[in-house]
Every structure is written in C-alpha cells, then in structure tokens.
JSON list of C-alpha atoms in Angstrom, two decimals:
[
{"chain": "A", "resi": 1, "resn": "UNK", "atom": "CA", "xyz": [37.82, 173.57, 24.34]},
{"chain": "A", "resi": 2, "resn": "UNK", "atom": "CA", "xyz": [34.37, 172.00, 24.65]},
{"chain": "A", "resi": 3, "resn": "UNK", "atom": "CA", "xyz": [33.02, 173.02, 28.05]},
{"chain": "A", "resi": 4, "resn": "UNK", "atom": "CA", "xyz": [29.78, 171.06, 27.65]},
{"chain": "A", "resi": 5, "resn": "UNK", "atom": "CA", "xyz": [29.84, 167.62, 26.05]},
{"chain": "A", "resi": 6, "resn": "UNK", "atom": "CA", "xyz": [27.18, 165.19, 24.95]},
{"chain": "A", "resi": 7, "resn": "UNK", "atom": "CA", "xyz": [29.08, 162.08, 23.99]},
{"chain": "A", "resi": 8, "resn": "UNK", "atom": "CA", "xyz": [26.18, 160.16, 22.47]},
{"chain": "A", "resi": 9, "resn": "UNK", "atom": "CA", "xyz": [25.17, 161.54, 19.07]},
{"chain": "A", "resi": 10, "resn": "UNK", "atom": "CA", "xyz": [22.08, 159.35, 18.96]},
{"chain": "A", "resi": 11, "resn": "UNK", "atom": "CA", "xyz": [19.86, 157.19, 21.14]},
{"chain": "A", "resi": 12, "resn": "UNK", "atom": "CA", "xyz": [17.03, 154.86, 20.21]},
{"chain": "A", "resi": 13, "resn": "UNK", "atom": "CA", "xyz": [14.41, 153.83, 22.80]},
{"chain": "A", "resi": 14, "resn": "UNK", "atom": "CA", "xyz": [11.22, 151.79, 22.74]},
{"chain": "A", "resi": 15, "resn": "UNK", "atom": "CA", "xyz": [7.98, 153.67, 23.34]},
{"chain": "A", "resi": 16, "resn": "UNK", "atom": "CA", "xyz": [6.96, 153.48, 26.98]},
{"chain": "A", "resi": 17, "resn": "UNK", "atom": "CA", "xyz": [10.48, 152.83, 28.25]},
{"chain": "A", "resi": 18, "resn": "UNK", "atom": "CA", "xyz": [12.86, 155.27, 29.93]},
{"chain": "A", "resi": 19, "resn": "UNK", "atom": "CA", "xyz": [15.12, 157.55, 27.88]},
{"chain": "A", "resi": 20, "resn": "UNK", "atom": "CA", "xyz": [18.31, 158.72, 29.56]},
{"chain": "A", "resi": 21, "resn": "UNK", "atom": "CA", "xyz": [20.36, 161.47, 27.95]},
{"chain": "A", "resi": 22, "resn": "UNK", "atom": "CA", "xyz": [23.75, 162.38, 29.39]},
{"chain": "A", "resi": 23, "resn": "UNK", "atom": "CA", "xyz": [25.88, 165.49, 29.52]},
{"chain": "A", "resi": 24, "resn": "UNK", "atom": "CA", "xyz": [29.29, 166.32, 31.01]},
{"chain": "A", "resi": 25, "resn": "UNK", "atom": "CA", "xyz": [30.81, 169.70, 31.72]},
{"chain": "A", "resi": 26, "resn": "UNK", "atom": "CA", "xyz": [34.22, 171.00, 32.70]},
{"chain": "A", "resi": 27, "resn": "UNK", "atom": "CA", "xyz": [33.59, 174.45, 34.23]},
{"chain": "A", "resi": 28, "resn": "UNK", "atom": "CA", "xyz": [32.65, 174.30, 37.91]},
{"chain": "A", "resi": 29, "resn": "UNK", "atom": "CA", "xyz": [31.48, 177.96, 37.77]},
{"chain": "A", "resi": 30, "resn": "UNK", "atom": "CA", "xyz": [28.26, 177.20, 35.91]},
{"chain": "A", "resi": 31, "resn": "UNK", "atom": "CA", "xyz": [25.17, 178.30, 37.88]},
{"chain": "A", "resi": 32, "resn": "UNK", "atom": "CA", "xyz": [22.36, 176.69, 35.90]},
{"chain": "A", "resi": 33, "resn": "UNK", "atom": "CA", "xyz": [21.99, 173.76, 33.57]},
{"chain": "A", "resi": 34, "resn": "UNK", "atom": "CA", "xyz": [19.25, 173.43, 31.00]},
{"chain": "A", "resi": 35, "resn": "UNK", "atom": "CA", "xyz": [17.88, 171.01, 28.47]},
{"chain": "A", "resi": 36, "resn": "UNK", "atom": "CA", "xyz": [16.45, 172.16, 25.15]},
{"chain": "A", "resi": 37, "resn": "UNK", "atom": "CA", "xyz": [14.50, 170.13, 22.64]},
{"chain": "A", "resi": 38, "resn": "UNK", "atom": "CA", "xyz": [14.71, 170.80, 18.91]},
{"chain": "A", "resi": 39, "resn": "UNK", "atom": "CA", "xyz": [12.59, 169.53, 16.05]},
{"chain": "A", "resi": 40, "resn": "UNK", "atom": "CA", "xyz": [13.85, 169.83, 12.45]},
{"chain": "A", "resi": 41, "resn": "UNK", "atom": "CA", "xyz": [13.35, 173.28, 10.89]},
{"chain": "A", "resi": 42, "resn": "UNK", "atom": "CA", "xyz": [12.38, 174.79, 14.27]},
{"chain": "A", "resi": 43, "resn": "UNK", "atom": "CA", "xyz": [14.27, 176.66, 16.94]},
{"chain": "A", "resi": 44, "resn": "UNK", "atom": "CA", "xyz": [15.18, 174.95, 20.23]},
{"chain": "A", "resi": 45, "resn": "UNK", "atom": "CA", "xyz": [12.55, 175.10, 22.95]},
{"chain": "A", "resi": 46, "resn": "UNK", "atom": "CA", "xyz": [13.24, 175.07, 26.66]},
{"chain": "A", "resi": 47, "resn": "UNK", "atom": "CA", "xyz": [12.47, 171.80, 28.42]},
{"chain": "A", "resi": 48, "resn": "UNK", "atom": "CA", "xyz": [13.75, 171.83, 31.98]},
{"chain": "A", "resi": 49, "resn": "UNK", "atom": "CA", "xyz": [16.48, 173.43, 34.09]},
{"chain": "A", "resi": 50, "resn": "UNK", "atom": "CA", "xyz": [18.32, 172.87, 37.35]},
{"chain": "A", "resi": 51, "resn": "UNK", "atom": "CA", "xyz": [20.24, 175.18, 39.62]},
{"chain": "A", "resi": 52, "resn": "UNK", "atom": "CA", "xyz": [23.79, 174.19, 40.55]},
{"chain": "A", "resi": 53, "resn": "UNK", "atom": "CA", "xyz": [22.74, 174.03, 44.20]},
{"chain": "A", "resi": 54, "resn": "UNK", "atom": "CA", "xyz": [20.17, 171.30, 43.51]},
{"chain": "A", "resi": 55, "resn": "UNK", "atom": "CA", "xyz": [20.67, 167.68, 42.55]},
{"chain": "A", "resi": 56, "resn": "UNK", "atom": "CA", "xyz": [17.26, 166.92, 41.05]},
{"chain": "A", "resi": 57, "resn": "UNK", "atom": "CA", "xyz": [14.41, 168.72, 39.33]},
{"chain": "A", "resi": 58, "resn": "UNK", "atom": "CA", "xyz": [11.26, 167.09, 38.07]},
{"chain": "A", "resi": 59, "resn": "UNK", "atom": "CA", "xyz": [8.56, 168.30, 35.68]},
{"chain": "A", "resi": 60, "resn": "UNK", "atom": "CA", "xyz": [5.99, 165.73, 34.65]},
{"chain": "A", "resi": 61, "resn": "UNK", "atom": "CA", "xyz": [7.68, 163.00, 32.61]},
{"chain": "A", "resi": 62, "resn": "UNK", "atom": "CA", "xyz": [11.01, 164.86, 32.65]},
{"chain": "A", "resi": 63, "resn": "UNK", "atom": "CA", "xyz": [13.59, 164.73, 35.43]},
{"chain": "A", "resi": 64, "resn": "UNK", "atom": "CA", "xyz": [17.05, 166.24, 35.42]},
{"chain": "A", "resi": 65, "resn": "UNK", "atom": "CA", "xyz": [19.75, 164.95, 37.77]},
{"chain": "A", "resi": 66, "resn": "UNK", "atom": "CA", "xyz": [22.93, 166.86, 38.60]},
{"chain": "A", "resi": 67, "resn": "UNK", "atom": "CA", "xyz": [26.07, 165.27, 40.02]},
{"chain": "A", "resi": 68, "resn": "UNK", "atom": "CA", "xyz": [28.42, 168.15, 40.76]},
{"chain": "A", "resi": 69, "resn": "UNK", "atom": "CA", "xyz": [31.30, 166.03, 41.96]},
{"chain": "A", "resi": 70, "resn": "UNK", "atom": "CA", "xyz": [31.30, 164.16, 38.66]},
{"chain": "A", "resi": 71, "resn": "UNK", "atom": "CA", "xyz": [30.39, 167.28, 36.63]},
{"chain": "A", "resi": 72, "resn": "UNK", "atom": "CA", "xyz": [27.64, 165.27, 35.05]},
{"chain": "A", "resi": 73, "resn": "UNK", "atom": "CA", "xyz": [23.95, 165.77, 34.41]},
{"chain": "A", "resi": 74, "resn": "UNK", "atom": "CA", "xyz": [21.31, 163.58, 32.89]},
{"chain": "A", "resi": 75, "resn": "UNK", "atom": "CA", "xyz": [17.78, 163.93, 31.57]},
{"chain": "A", "resi": 76, "resn": "UNK", "atom": "CA", "xyz": [15.31, 161.12, 32.20]},
{"chain": "A", "resi": 77, "resn": "UNK", "atom": "CA", "xyz": [12.11, 160.85, 30.20]},
{"chain": "A", "resi": 78, "resn": "UNK", "atom": "CA", "xyz": [9.54, 158.39, 31.55]},
{"chain": "A", "resi": 79, "resn": "UNK", "atom": "CA", "xyz": [7.57, 157.04, 29.81]},
{"chain": "A", "resi": 80, "resn": "UNK", "atom": "CA", "xyz": [9.00, 157.88, 26.39]},
{"chain": "A", "resi": 81, "resn": "UNK", "atom": "CA", "xyz": [6.51, 158.86, 23.70]},
{"chain": "A", "resi": 82, "resn": "UNK", "atom": "CA", "xyz": [6.85, 159.14, 19.90]},
{"chain": "A", "resi": 83, "resn": "UNK", "atom": "CA", "xyz": [6.55, 162.93, 20.15]},
{"chain": "A", "resi": 84, "resn": "UNK", "atom": "CA", "xyz": [9.75, 162.95, 22.20]},
{"chain": "A", "resi": 85, "resn": "UNK", "atom": "CA", "xyz": [11.74, 162.11, 19.07]},
{"chain": "A", "resi": 86, "resn": "UNK", "atom": "CA", "xyz": [13.93, 165.19, 18.57]},
{"chain": "A", "resi": 87, "resn": "UNK", "atom": "CA", "xyz": [17.45, 166.49, 19.11]},
{"chain": "A", "resi": 88, "resn": "UNK", "atom": "CA", "xyz": [18.17, 167.32, 22.77]},
{"chain": "A", "resi": 89, "resn": "UNK", "atom": "CA", "xyz": [20.75, 169.92, 23.71]},
{"chain": "A", "resi": 90, "resn": "UNK", "atom": "CA", "xyz": [22.31, 170.24, 27.12]},
{"chain": "A", "resi": 91, "resn": "UNK", "atom": "CA", "xyz": [23.34, 173.80, 28.03]},
{"chain": "A", "resi": 92, "resn": "UNK", "atom": "CA", "xyz": [25.11, 175.53, 30.91]},
{"chain": "A", "resi": 93, "resn": "UNK", "atom": "CA", "xyz": [24.88, 179.12, 32.11]},
{"chain": "A", "resi": 94, "resn": "UNK", "atom": "CA", "xyz": [27.12, 181.23, 34.31]},
{"chain": "A", "resi": 95, "resn": "UNK", "atom": "CA", "xyz": [25.93, 184.48, 35.87]},
{"chain": "A", "resi": 96, "resn": "UNK", "atom": "CA", "xyz": [29.29, 186.06, 35.17]},
{"chain": "A", "resi": 97, "resn": "UNK", "atom": "CA", "xyz": [29.40, 185.37, 31.43]},
{"chain": "A", "resi": 98, "resn": "UNK", "atom": "CA", "xyz": [25.60, 185.77, 31.02]},
{"chain": "A", "resi": 99, "resn": "UNK", "atom": "CA", "xyz": [25.47, 183.34, 28.12]},
{"chain": "A", "resi": 100, "resn": "UNK", "atom": "CA", "xyz": [24.60, 179.72, 27.46]},
{"chain": "A", "resi": 101, "resn": "UNK", "atom": "CA", "xyz": [27.16, 177.15, 26.34]},
{"chain": "A", "resi": 102, "resn": "UNK", "atom": "CA", "xyz": [25.65, 174.22, 24.44]},
{"chain": "A", "resi": 103, "resn": "UNK", "atom": "CA", "xyz": [26.63, 170.62, 23.97]},
{"chain": "A", "resi": 104, "resn": "UNK", "atom": "CA", "xyz": [26.71, 168.91, 20.60]},
{"chain": "A", "resi": 105, "resn": "UNK", "atom": "CA", "xyz": [23.21, 167.46, 20.90]},
{"chain": "A", "resi": 106, "resn": "UNK", "atom": "CA", "xyz": [21.78, 163.92, 21.06]},
{"chain": "A", "resi": 107, "resn": "UNK", "atom": "CA", "xyz": [19.22, 162.74, 18.54]},
{"chain": "A", "resi": 108, "resn": "UNK", "atom": "CA", "xyz": [16.57, 160.71, 20.38]},
{"chain": "A", "resi": 109, "resn": "UNK", "atom": "CA", "xyz": [14.36, 158.36, 18.41]},
{"chain": "A", "resi": 110, "resn": "UNK", "atom": "CA", "xyz": [11.37, 156.73, 20.07]},
{"chain": "A", "resi": 111, "resn": "UNK", "atom": "CA", "xyz": [10.30, 153.54, 18.32]},
{"chain": "A", "resi": 112, "resn": "UNK", "atom": "CA", "xyz": [6.66, 152.40, 18.46]},
{"chain": "B", "resi": 1, "resn": "UNK", "atom": "CA", "xyz": [2.24, 184.37, 19.86]},
{"chain": "B", "resi": 2, "resn": "UNK", "atom": "CA", "xyz": [5.60, 184.63, 18.11]},
{"chain": "B", "resi": 3, "resn": "UNK", "atom": "CA", "xyz": [8.24, 186.25, 20.33]},
{"chain": "B", "resi": 4, "resn": "UNK", "atom": "CA", "xyz": [11.50, 185.97, 18.33]},
{"chain": "B", "resi": 5, "resn": "UNK", "atom": "CA", "xyz": [11.08, 186.34, 14.60]},
{"chain": "B", "resi": 6, "resn": "UNK", "atom": "CA", "xyz": [13.70, 185.55, 11.99]},
{"chain": "B", "resi": 7, "resn": "UNK", "atom": "CA", "xyz": [12.91, 187.15, 8.66]},
{"chain": "B", "resi": 8, "resn": "UNK", "atom": "CA", "xyz": [13.56, 184.13, 6.42]},
{"chain": "B", "resi": 9, "resn": "UNK", "atom": "CA", "xyz": [13.13, 180.39, 6.96]},
{"chain": "B", "resi": 10, "resn": "UNK", "atom": "CA", "xyz": [15.18, 179.41, 3.89]},
{"chain": "B", "resi": 11, "resn": "UNK", "atom": "CA", "xyz": [17.76, 181.36, 1.90]},
{"chain": "B", "resi": 12, "resn": "UNK", "atom": "CA", "xyz": [19.98, 180.45, -1.05]},
{"chain": "B", "resi": 13, "resn": "UNK", "atom": "CA", "xyz": [22.84, 182.82, -1.80]},
{"chain": "B", "resi": 14, "resn": "UNK", "atom": "CA", "xyz": [25.83, 182.80, -4.12]},
{"chain": "B", "resi": 15, "resn": "UNK", "atom": "CA", "xyz": [29.45, 182.74, -3.00]},
{"chain": "B", "resi": 16, "resn": "UNK", "atom": "CA", "xyz": [30.72, 186.27, -2.45]},
{"chain": "B", "resi": 17, "resn": "UNK", "atom": "CA", "xyz": [27.31, 187.83, -1.84]},
{"chain": "B", "resi": 18, "resn": "UNK", "atom": "CA", "xyz": [26.68, 190.01, 1.19]},
{"chain": "B", "resi": 19, "resn": "UNK", "atom": "CA", "xyz": [23.94, 188.39, 3.26]},
{"chain": "B", "resi": 20, "resn": "UNK", "atom": "CA", "xyz": [21.73, 189.93, 5.93]},
{"chain": "B", "resi": 21, "resn": "UNK", "atom": "CA", "xyz": [19.86, 187.80, 8.47]},
{"chain": "B", "resi": 22, "resn": "UNK", "atom": "CA", "xyz": [17.35, 189.73, 10.51]},
{"chain": "B", "resi": 23, "resn": "UNK", "atom": "CA", "xyz": [16.00, 188.96, 13.97]},
{"chain": "B", "resi": 24, "resn": "UNK", "atom": "CA", "xyz": [13.33, 190.82, 15.93]},
{"chain": "B", "resi": 25, "resn": "UNK", "atom": "CA", "xyz": [12.10, 190.15, 19.47]},
{"chain": "B", "resi": 26, "resn": "UNK", "atom": "CA", "xyz": [9.08, 191.61, 21.21]},
{"chain": "B", "resi": 27, "resn": "UNK", "atom": "CA", "xyz": [9.93, 190.74, 24.81]},
{"chain": "B", "resi": 28, "resn": "UNK", "atom": "CA", "xyz": [12.01, 193.83, 25.59]},
{"chain": "B", "resi": 29, "resn": "UNK", "atom": "CA", "xyz": [15.05, 191.66, 26.32]},
{"chain": "B", "resi": 30, "resn": "UNK", "atom": "CA", "xyz": [18.45, 193.29, 26.72]},
{"chain": "B", "resi": 31, "resn": "UNK", "atom": "CA", "xyz": [20.42, 190.27, 25.50]},
{"chain": "B", "resi": 32, "resn": "UNK", "atom": "CA", "xyz": [20.41, 188.89, 21.97]},
{"chain": "B", "resi": 33, "resn": "UNK", "atom": "CA", "xyz": [22.48, 186.15, 20.37]},
{"chain": "B", "resi": 34, "resn": "UNK", "atom": "CA", "xyz": [23.29, 184.57, 17.04]},
{"chain": "B", "resi": 35, "resn": "UNK", "atom": "CA", "xyz": [24.18, 180.86, 16.89]},
{"chain": "B", "resi": 36, "resn": "UNK", "atom": "CA", "xyz": [24.77, 178.45, 14.07]},
{"chain": "B", "resi": 37, "resn": "UNK", "atom": "CA", "xyz": [23.85, 174.81, 14.27]},
{"chain": "B", "resi": 38, "resn": "UNK", "atom": "CA", "xyz": [25.82, 172.15, 12.42]},
{"chain": "B", "resi": 39, "resn": "UNK", "atom": "CA", "xyz": [25.50, 168.36, 12.79]},
{"chain": "B", "resi": 40, "resn": "UNK", "atom": "CA", "xyz": [27.84, 167.00, 15.44]},
{"chain": "B", "resi": 41, "resn": "UNK", "atom": "CA", "xyz": [28.92, 170.49, 16.51]},
{"chain": "B", "resi": 42, "resn": "UNK", "atom": "CA", "xyz": [25.83, 171.63, 18.39]},
{"chain": "B", "resi": 43, "resn": "UNK", "atom": "CA", "xyz": [25.02, 175.32, 18.73]},
{"chain": "B", "resi": 44, "resn": "UNK", "atom": "CA", "xyz": [28.02, 177.58, 18.39]},
{"chain": "B", "resi": 45, "resn": "UNK", "atom": "CA", "xyz": [27.88, 181.23, 19.39]},
{"chain": "B", "resi": 46, "resn": "UNK", "atom": "CA", "xyz": [28.77, 183.71, 16.64]},
{"chain": "B", "resi": 47, "resn": "UNK", "atom": "CA", "xyz": [28.04, 187.11, 18.21]},
{"chain": "B", "resi": 48, "resn": "UNK", "atom": "CA", "xyz": [26.00, 188.50, 21.06]},
{"chain": "B", "resi": 49, "resn": "UNK", "atom": "CA", "xyz": [24.80, 191.84, 22.33]},
{"chain": "B", "resi": 50, "resn": "UNK", "atom": "CA", "xyz": [23.82, 193.00, 25.81]},
{"chain": "B", "resi": 51, "resn": "UNK", "atom": "CA", "xyz": [22.58, 196.43, 24.76]},
{"chain": "B", "resi": 52, "resn": "UNK", "atom": "CA", "xyz": [21.84, 198.68, 21.81]},
{"chain": "B", "resi": 53, "resn": "UNK", "atom": "CA", "xyz": [24.94, 199.42, 19.71]},
{"chain": "B", "resi": 54, "resn": "UNK", "atom": "CA", "xyz": [26.91, 196.95, 21.79]},
{"chain": "B", "resi": 55, "resn": "UNK", "atom": "CA", "xyz": [28.34, 193.72, 20.38]},
{"chain": "B", "resi": 56, "resn": "UNK", "atom": "CA", "xyz": [30.69, 191.01, 21.55]},
{"chain": "B", "resi": 57, "resn": "UNK", "atom": "CA", "xyz": [32.39, 188.23, 19.61]},
{"chain": "B", "resi": 58, "resn": "UNK", "atom": "CA", "xyz": [31.36, 184.71, 20.39]},
{"chain": "B", "resi": 59, "resn": "UNK", "atom": "CA", "xyz": [33.30, 181.55, 19.68]},
{"chain": "B", "resi": 60, "resn": "UNK", "atom": "CA", "xyz": [33.24, 181.67, 15.85]},
{"chain": "B", "resi": 61, "resn": "UNK", "atom": "CA", "xyz": [32.96, 185.32, 14.70]},
{"chain": "B", "resi": 62, "resn": "UNK", "atom": "CA", "xyz": [35.21, 185.06, 11.64]},
{"chain": "B", "resi": 63, "resn": "UNK", "atom": "CA", "xyz": [33.41, 186.00, 8.45]},
{"chain": "B", "resi": 64, "resn": "UNK", "atom": "CA", "xyz": [30.48, 187.58, 10.30]},
{"chain": "B", "resi": 65, "resn": "UNK", "atom": "CA", "xyz": [29.50, 190.94, 11.69]},
{"chain": "B", "resi": 66, "resn": "UNK", "atom": "CA", "xyz": [26.41, 192.20, 13.50]},
{"chain": "B", "resi": 67, "resn": "UNK", "atom": "CA", "xyz": [24.35, 195.31, 13.96]},
{"chain": "B", "resi": 68, "resn": "UNK", "atom": "CA", "xyz": [22.08, 196.35, 16.82]},
{"chain": "B", "resi": 69, "resn": "UNK", "atom": "CA", "xyz": [20.65, 199.79, 16.19]},
{"chain": "B", "resi": 70, "resn": "UNK", "atom": "CA", "xyz": [17.43, 199.15, 18.13]},
{"chain": "B", "resi": 71, "resn": "UNK", "atom": "CA", "xyz": [16.81, 197.07, 21.22]},
{"chain": "B", "resi": 72, "resn": "UNK", "atom": "CA", "xyz": [14.41, 194.71, 19.50]},
{"chain": "B", "resi": 73, "resn": "UNK", "atom": "CA", "xyz": [16.46, 194.05, 16.35]},
{"chain": "B", "resi": 74, "resn": "UNK", "atom": "CA", "xyz": [19.74, 192.15, 15.97]},
{"chain": "B", "resi": 75, "resn": "UNK", "atom": "CA", "xyz": [21.12, 191.57, 12.48]},
{"chain": "B", "resi": 76, "resn": "UNK", "atom": "CA", "xyz": [23.77, 189.10, 11.38]},
{"chain": "B", "resi": 77, "resn": "UNK", "atom": "CA", "xyz": [25.82, 190.02, 8.32]},
{"chain": "B", "resi": 78, "resn": "UNK", "atom": "CA", "xyz": [27.90, 187.70, 6.18]},
{"chain": "B", "resi": 79, "resn": "UNK", "atom": "CA", "xyz": [30.25, 190.12, 4.49]},
{"chain": "B", "resi": 80, "resn": "UNK", "atom": "CA", "xyz": [31.17, 187.76, 1.64]},
{"chain": "B", "resi": 81, "resn": "UNK", "atom": "CA", "xyz": [29.31, 184.47, 1.83]},
{"chain": "B", "resi": 82, "resn": "UNK", "atom": "CA", "xyz": [31.29, 181.26, 1.46]},
{"chain": "B", "resi": 83, "resn": "UNK", "atom": "CA", "xyz": [30.16, 177.65, 1.12]},
{"chain": "B", "resi": 84, "resn": "UNK", "atom": "CA", "xyz": [31.40, 176.81, 4.63]},
{"chain": "B", "resi": 85, "resn": "UNK", "atom": "CA", "xyz": [28.81, 179.24, 5.96]},
{"chain": "B", "resi": 86, "resn": "UNK", "atom": "CA", "xyz": [26.02, 176.96, 4.77]},
{"chain": "B", "resi": 87, "resn": "UNK", "atom": "CA", "xyz": [24.22, 176.22, 8.03]},
{"chain": "B", "resi": 88, "resn": "UNK", "atom": "CA", "xyz": [21.16, 176.70, 10.23]},
{"chain": "B", "resi": 89, "resn": "UNK", "atom": "CA", "xyz": [21.30, 180.11, 11.88]},
{"chain": "B", "resi": 90, "resn": "UNK", "atom": "CA", "xyz": [19.43, 180.65, 15.13]},
{"chain": "B", "resi": 91, "resn": "UNK", "atom": "CA", "xyz": [18.70, 183.94, 16.85]},
{"chain": "B", "resi": 92, "resn": "UNK", "atom": "CA", "xyz": [17.81, 184.12, 20.54]},
{"chain": "B", "resi": 93, "resn": "UNK", "atom": "CA", "xyz": [16.97, 186.73, 23.11]},
{"chain": "B", "resi": 94, "resn": "UNK", "atom": "CA", "xyz": [17.19, 186.29, 26.85]},
{"chain": "B", "resi": 95, "resn": "UNK", "atom": "CA", "xyz": [16.48, 187.49, 30.31]},
{"chain": "B", "resi": 96, "resn": "UNK", "atom": "CA", "xyz": [19.10, 185.79, 32.46]},
{"chain": "B", "resi": 97, "resn": "UNK", "atom": "CA", "xyz": [19.31, 182.13, 31.50]},
{"chain": "B", "resi": 98, "resn": "UNK", "atom": "CA", "xyz": [15.84, 182.07, 29.98]},
{"chain": "B", "resi": 99, "resn": "UNK", "atom": "CA", "xyz": [16.54, 182.00, 26.26]},
{"chain": "B", "resi": 100, "resn": "UNK", "atom": "CA", "xyz": [13.85, 182.19, 23.58]},
{"chain": "B", "resi": 101, "resn": "UNK", "atom": "CA", "xyz": [14.88, 181.11, 20.10]},
{"chain": "B", "resi": 102, "resn": "UNK", "atom": "CA", "xyz": [13.54, 182.01, 16.72]},
{"chain": "B", "resi": 103, "resn": "UNK", "atom": "CA", "xyz": [12.57, 179.34, 14.22]},
{"chain": "B", "resi": 104, "resn": "UNK", "atom": "CA", "xyz": [15.90, 179.53, 12.45]},
{"chain": "B", "resi": 105, "resn": "UNK", "atom": "CA", "xyz": [17.11, 180.38, 8.95]},
{"chain": "B", "resi": 106, "resn": "UNK", "atom": "CA", "xyz": [18.48, 177.59, 6.80]},
{"chain": "B", "resi": 107, "resn": "UNK", "atom": "CA", "xyz": [21.13, 179.30, 4.64]},
{"chain": "B", "resi": 108, "resn": "UNK", "atom": "CA", "xyz": [22.65, 177.56, 1.65]},
{"chain": "B", "resi": 109, "resn": "UNK", "atom": "CA", "xyz": [25.62, 179.19, -0.09]},
{"chain": "B", "resi": 110, "resn": "UNK", "atom": "CA", "xyz": [26.24, 177.88, -3.60]}
]
C-alpha cells in the first residue's frame, strides 16, 4: 500500500530549462508535504515544504504546487542547473502519525 | 556542524553475523528513525522511537531490532545478517516534520 508515489524513476532536462517532478498521494489526512534532495553516498537534505492548506510555496528557484482535489504535488526547478542532478524524494507527514512517508524517488539529470 | 552522525559510512559483513549500526544526534530531538533506501523502493521505515526506551515497528521491521537507551542515541541491530539486507541505511531525527538525516551507512552482506 504505497501512500506516496513518484511514478517517474528518472527525468533528464537541459540546463537552463524547467524541471518538473511529480508526486501523488492517497491519504487525505496528510498535513505537510516535503521534497528532499539526495546525492549519492549522502543523506537526504530538506529542500522545500508546503502545508496542506496552501497551494503554492516558493523558495528561490524551487516552487512546490499542491492540488488537493487531485492528491497531487509537483516540484518546479527554474532554471535547472547541473548541481540539481540528484535523486528527489517526495514525502508526506501527518500530525497524528508523526512520521514521514516517502515516495520511491526520481533521479533528475541536468544536461549541459 | 554535523547534527546526525552515523558511525560507519561503509560496512561489509558476513551472512549470519550480528550487526550494529549506531546513530547519534546532538539536537535534543525526541523522535528518531531508521530507514533503508533501495533503488526503485524509496525510503522505507524500519523502526522509530519517540522517547528513550520506546520503540515502534515501521513498515519493514522483520530481521531488525533497535535500542534507545539514551535520548541522543538510536541503534539498529541486524540479529543475523542476510544478503537481502544489503542496502543503504539512513538514520534521522526530527522535531515535528523537520527531519535531519545522517550521511548513511552502505552495508554489504556477503
């Protein structure tokens, strides 16, 4: 029972263009959604989050959009840079369970 | 300024060995977690703890146990290592939804 799903295992984008990573969830009780970035041989690092009562949050080149009716969120990176090449994990948090549930991850490759 | 420290970056163990993975955090967090990361499967929760001497099973606890004798330390134990436990193991501590991860331990069981 995968509550958080990232259906694209990989994505390749040209440097300078927009990267869009997608995530779907099934549990309407989640309170927060987060994106983590992970380089090989390192732990995941927090990138950006959004509360379930918002539909958009922006931080520099990174914007997260939440569509609650569709149970879908996306991460936009504009413009994409070579250093953005990493695995991106979508995660969801509920206050009741007090733990994060992660998606499978999407490997983003930015081509020069 | 390292905040969550995992004792080993790389480990190679033999099948049947008892393996200890140690994690220490210096942020005074109540909550600590152990995940494993496998390609195509994402991060899967093994065990977690909300307080000293408290532990809860995650989604894949079979073959693992944990120990939390002090607030800052959370240990993962593989009672009898098997080859299907070859993986990247990640420890995290949290305050609410703000998780901080360690650098991970790449465990290979041969």
